[in-house]
Amino acid sequence: MSLSRGLRRAPRRALAAVGVLSAALVLSACGGDSNGVESGNSTNFVTSKGGISTAPKGERASINQIAGETLEGEKLDVADLKGKVVVLNVWGSWCGPCRAEAPHFTKVANELKGEDVAFVGLNTRDANKQQALAFEADYKVPYPSLYDHDGKLILFGFPKGTLSPQGIPSTVVLDKEGKIAARAVMAIDDTKLRSMIDPLLKEK
């Protein structure tokens, strides 16, 4: 391959990657409630009528790297939270369902202070951090959020075929070994959130 031909192809590959990322985010943006039943025979999970998918212990996948800078400018790596149940919530300040579920997440995060649980937001598609920080202040969010403006952490942080985020908002809960145990692809209340967390806290 000539150097000039390789240089011509490189931008195309970059544009294709950006296109895939943009399409994924556009198609999944701000989803509503989902009560469908989904068969998970090929990926070892089932979905209840409440829209929460779970993976049995021993058949759960590990996440890829999810690390970066928080809205407050601190470094955070989800891998460092191993040993705790980790709640990963995908949100944006522009998203109506995200605003609807925010008080429930604040409530549960405060209820579980002192327990082996860590909450991490994945903030996406906010034009700047100020909008997201204002959202956190409005809802008194007590936990950090990684700033993922272009959605790369969301798109590449979860292996294909696993309980990955499929919309905004989405919530993925990791067990204490850092493996993907449960997912909701809709706005959820405190009861549904606790139903994803509490069984994992009891696991040995």
CSV table of C-alpha atoms in Angstrom, one decimal:
chain,number,residue,atom,x,y,z
A,1,MET,CA,0.0,0.0,0.0
A,2,SER,CA,1.3,3.4,-0.9
A,3,LEU,CA,1.7,6.1,1.8
A,4,SER,CA,-0.7,8.4,0.0
A,5,ARG,CA,-3.4,5.7,-0.3
A,6,GLY,CA,-3.0,4.9,3.4
A,7,LEU,CA,-3.4,8.6,4.3
A,8,ARG,CA,-6.5,8.8,2.2
A,9,ARG,CA,-8.0,5.8,4.0
A,10,ALA,CA,-7.2,6.9,7.6
A,11,PRO,CA,-9.7,9.8,7.7
A,12,ARG,CA,-12.4,7.4,6.3
A,13,ARG,CA,-11.8,5.0,9.2
A,14,ALA,CA,-12.0,7.8,11.7
A,15,LEU,CA,-15.2,9.2,10.2
A,16,ALA,CA,-16.7,5.7,10.2
A,17,ALA,CA,-15.9,5.3,13.9
A,18,VAL,CA,-17.4,8.7,14.7
A,19,GLY,CA,-20.5,7.8,12.6
A,20,VAL,CA,-21.1,4.6,14.5
A,21,LEU,CA,-20.7,6.4,17.9
A,22,SER,CA,-23.0,9.2,16.9
A,23,ALA,CA,-25.6,6.8,15.5
A,24,ALA,CA,-25.5,4.7,18.7
A,25,LEU,CA,-26.1,7.7,20.9
A,26,VAL,CA,-28.8,9.2,18.7
A,27,LEU,CA,-30.8,6.0,18.4
A,28,SER,CA,-30.6,5.4,22.2
A,29,ALA,CA,-31.2,8.9,23.5
A,30,CYS,CA,-33.7,9.5,26.2
A,31,GLY,CA,-35.7,6.3,26.1
A,32,GLY,CA,-38.9,5.8,28.0
A,33,ASP,CA,-40.3,2.9,30.0
A,34,SER,CA,-39.9,-0.6,28.6
A,35,ASN,CA,-41.9,-3.6,29.8
A,36,GLY,CA,-41.1,-6.1,27.2
A,37,VAL,CA,-39.9,-9.6,27.9
A,38,GLU,CA,-36.6,-10.5,26.3
A,39,SER,CA,-35.1,-14.0,25.9
A,40,GLY,CA,-31.4,-14.1,26.9
A,41,ASN,CA,-30.4,-17.6,25.9
A,42,SER,CA,-27.5,-16.5,23.8
A,43,THR,CA,-26.1,-14.0,26.3
A,44,ASN,CA,-27.0,-15.7,29.6
A,45,PHE,CA,-29.5,-13.2,30.9
A,46,VAL,CA,-33.2,-12.8,31.2
A,47,THR,CA,-35.4,-9.7,31.4
A,48,SER,CA,-38.4,-9.4,33.7
A,49,LYS,CA,-41.6,-7.7,32.8
A,50,GLY,CA,-40.3,-4.7,34.8
A,51,GLY,CA,-37.6,-4.1,32.2
A,52,ILE,CA,-34.7,-5.1,34.5
A,53,SER,CA,-32.2,-7.7,33.0
A,54,THR,CA,-30.1,-9.8,35.3
A,55,ALA,CA,-27.2,-12.3,34.8
A,56,PRO,CA,-26.7,-15.3,37.1
A,57,LYS,CA,-23.6,-15.4,39.2
A,58,GLY,CA,-20.9,-17.4,37.4
A,59,GLU,CA,-22.1,-16.2,34.0
A,60,ARG,CA,-21.4,-12.5,34.3
A,61,ALA,CA,-19.0,-10.6,32.1
A,62,SER,CA,-16.4,-8.1,33.3
A,63,ILE,CA,-16.5,-4.5,32.1
A,64,ASN,CA,-13.8,-3.0,29.9
A,65,GLN,CA,-12.0,0.0,31.3
A,66,ILE,CA,-14.3,2.8,32.5
A,67,ALA,CA,-12.1,5.6,33.7
A,68,GLY,CA,-11.6,9.3,33.2
A,69,GLU,CA,-12.2,12.7,34.7
A,70,THR,CA,-15.3,13.5,36.8
A,71,LEU,CA,-17.4,16.6,36.4
A,72,GLU,CA,-15.5,18.0,39.4
A,73,GLY,CA,-12.1,17.4,37.6
A,74,GLU,CA,-11.0,14.4,39.7
A,75,LYS,CA,-9.6,11.2,38.2
A,76,LEU,CA,-11.8,8.1,38.7
A,77,ASP,CA,-11.4,4.5,37.6
A,78,VAL,CA,-14.3,2.1,38.2
A,79,ALA,CA,-11.8,-0.8,38.5
A,80,ASP,CA,-10.7,0.8,41.8
A,81,LEU,CA,-14.2,0.2,43.3
A,82,LYS,CA,-13.9,-3.6,43.1
A,83,GLY,CA,-15.1,-5.2,46.3
A,84,LYS,CA,-18.2,-3.0,46.3
A,85,VAL,CA,-21.5,-3.2,44.4
A,86,VAL,CA,-21.2,-0.5,41.8
A,87,VAL,CA,-24.1,1.4,40.3
A,88,LEU,CA,-23.4,3.0,36.9
A,89,ASN,CA,-26.1,5.4,35.8
A,90,VAL,CA,-26.0,6.9,32.3
A,91,TRP,CA,-27.6,10.4,32.3
A,92,GLY,CA,-27.7,13.8,30.7
A,93,SER,CA,-29.0,17.1,32.1
A,94,TRP,CA,-31.0,17.6,28.9
A,95,CYS,CA,-32.9,14.3,29.4
A,96,GLY,CA,-36.4,14.4,30.9
A,97,PRO,CA,-36.5,10.8,32.2
A,98,CYS,CA,-33.1,11.4,33.8
A,99,ARG,CA,-34.5,14.3,35.7
A,100,ALA,CA,-37.5,12.1,36.8
A,101,GLU,CA,-35.2,9.3,38.2
A,102,ALA,CA,-32.6,11.6,39.8
A,103,PRO,CA,-34.4,12.1,43.1
A,104,HIS,CA,-34.7,8.3,43.5
A,105,PHE,CA,-31.0,7.8,42.9
A,106,THR,CA,-30.1,10.5,45.4
A,107,LYS,CA,-32.4,8.8,47.9
A,108,VAL,CA,-31.0,5.3,47.5
A,109,ALA,CA,-27.4,6.6,47.5
A,110,ASN,CA,-28.0,8.4,50.8
A,111,GLU,CA,-29.8,5.3,52.3
A,112,LEU,CA,-26.8,3.1,51.5
A,113,LYS,CA,-24.0,5.3,52.8
A,114,GLY,CA,-21.7,3.1,54.8
A,115,GLU,CA,-22.7,0.0,52.9
A,116,ASP,CA,-20.5,-1.7,50.3
A,117,VAL,CA,-22.0,0.2,47.5
A,118,ALA,CA,-20.6,2.9,45.2
A,119,PHE,CA,-22.5,5.1,42.7
A,120,VAL,CA,-20.9,6.5,39.6
A,121,GLY,CA,-22.7,8.6,37.0
A,122,LEU,CA,-21.8,8.5,33.3
A,123,ASN,CA,-22.7,12.0,32.1
A,124,THR,CA,-23.1,12.2,28.3
A,125,ARG,CA,-24.0,14.6,25.6
A,126,ASP,CA,-23.9,17.7,27.8
A,127,ALA,CA,-22.3,20.5,25.9
A,128,ASN,CA,-20.3,21.6,28.9
A,129,LYS,CA,-19.7,20.5,32.5
A,130,GLN,CA,-21.6,23.5,33.9
A,131,GLN,CA,-25.0,22.2,32.7
A,132,ALA,CA,-24.3,18.8,34.3
A,133,LEU,CA,-23.0,20.3,37.5
A,134,ALA,CA,-26.1,22.4,37.8
A,135,PHE,CA,-28.2,19.3,37.4
A,136,GLU,CA,-26.2,17.6,40.2
A,137,ALA,CA,-26.7,20.6,42.5
A,138,ASP,CA,-30.5,20.8,41.7
A,139,TYR,CA,-31.0,17.1,42.7
A,140,LYS,CA,-28.3,17.1,45.5
A,141,VAL,CA,-26.5,14.1,43.8
A,142,PRO,CA,-24.1,12.8,46.4
A,143,TYR,CA,-21.8,10.8,44.1
A,144,PRO,CA,-19.4,11.6,41.3
A,145,SER,CA,-20.0,11.4,37.5
A,146,LEU,CA,-17.5,10.7,34.8
A,147,TYR,CA,-17.8,13.3,32.0
A,148,ASP,CA,-18.3,11.3,28.8
A,149,HIS,CA,-19.5,13.9,26.4
A,150,ASP,CA,-18.9,11.9,23.2
A,151,GLY,CA,-20.1,8.6,24.7
A,152,LYS,CA,-16.9,6.6,24.3
A,153,LEU,CA,-16.9,5.2,27.8
A,154,ILE,CA,-20.5,4.0,27.3
A,155,LEU,CA,-19.9,2.6,23.9
A,156,PHE,CA,-16.6,0.9,24.6
A,157,GLY,CA,-16.7,0.3,28.3
A,158,PHE,CA,-19.1,-2.7,28.1
A,159,PRO,CA,-18.3,-5.8,26.0
A,160,LYS,CA,-20.7,-6.7,23.2
A,161,GLY,CA,-23.3,-9.2,24.0
A,162,THR,CA,-23.5,-8.2,27.7
A,163,LEU,CA,-25.9,-6.2,29.7
A,164,SER,CA,-24.6,-2.9,28.3
A,165,PRO,CA,-26.4,0.4,28.4
A,166,GLN,CA,-28.9,0.7,25.5
A,167,GLY,CA,-30.4,4.1,26.1
A,168,ILE,CA,-30.3,7.3,28.1
A,169,PRO,CA,-31.0,6.8,30.9
A,170,SER,CA,-29.7,3.4,31.6
A,171,THR,CA,-28.4,1.8,34.8
A,172,VAL,CA,-25.9,-1.1,35.0
A,173,VAL,CA,-25.1,-2.6,38.4
A,174,LEU,CA,-21.8,-4.5,38.9
A,175,ASP,CA,-21.3,-7.2,41.6
A,176,LYS,CA,-18.5,-7.0,44.1
A,177,GLU,CA,-16.2,-8.8,41.6
A,178,GLY,CA,-16.7,-5.9,39.1
A,179,LYS,CA,-18.9,-8.0,36.8
A,180,ILE,CA,-22.1,-7.0,35.1
A,181,ALA,CA,-25.0,-8.3,37.1
A,182,ALA,CA,-28.1,-6.2,36.3
A,183,ARG,CA,-29.3,-3.6,33.9
A,184,ALA,CA,-32.3,-1.3,33.4
A,185,VAL,CA,-32.8,0.6,30.1
A,186,MET,CA,-35.3,3.1,31.4
A,187,ALA,CA,-35.9,5.6,34.1
A,188,ILE,CA,-36.4,3.7,37.4
A,189,ASP,CA,-37.6,4.5,40.9
A,190,ASP,CA,-36.0,3.8,44.2
A,191,THR,CA,-37.8,0.4,44.6
A,192,LYS,CA,-36.6,-0.9,41.3
A,193,LEU,CA,-33.1,0.4,42.0
A,194,ARG,CA,-33.0,-1.4,45.3
A,195,SER,CA,-34.2,-4.6,43.6
A,196,MET,CA,-31.0,-4.4,41.5
A,197,ILE,CA,-28.7,-3.7,44.4
A,198,ASP,CA,-29.9,-5.6,47.4
A,199,PRO,CA,-29.5,-9.1,46.1
A,200,LEU,CA,-25.9,-8.4,45.2
A,201,LEU,CA,-25.1,-7.1,48.6
A,202,LYS,CA,-26.2,-10.4,50.0
A,203,GLU,CA,-24.0,-12.5,47.7
A,204,LYS,CA,-21.0,-14.2,49.3
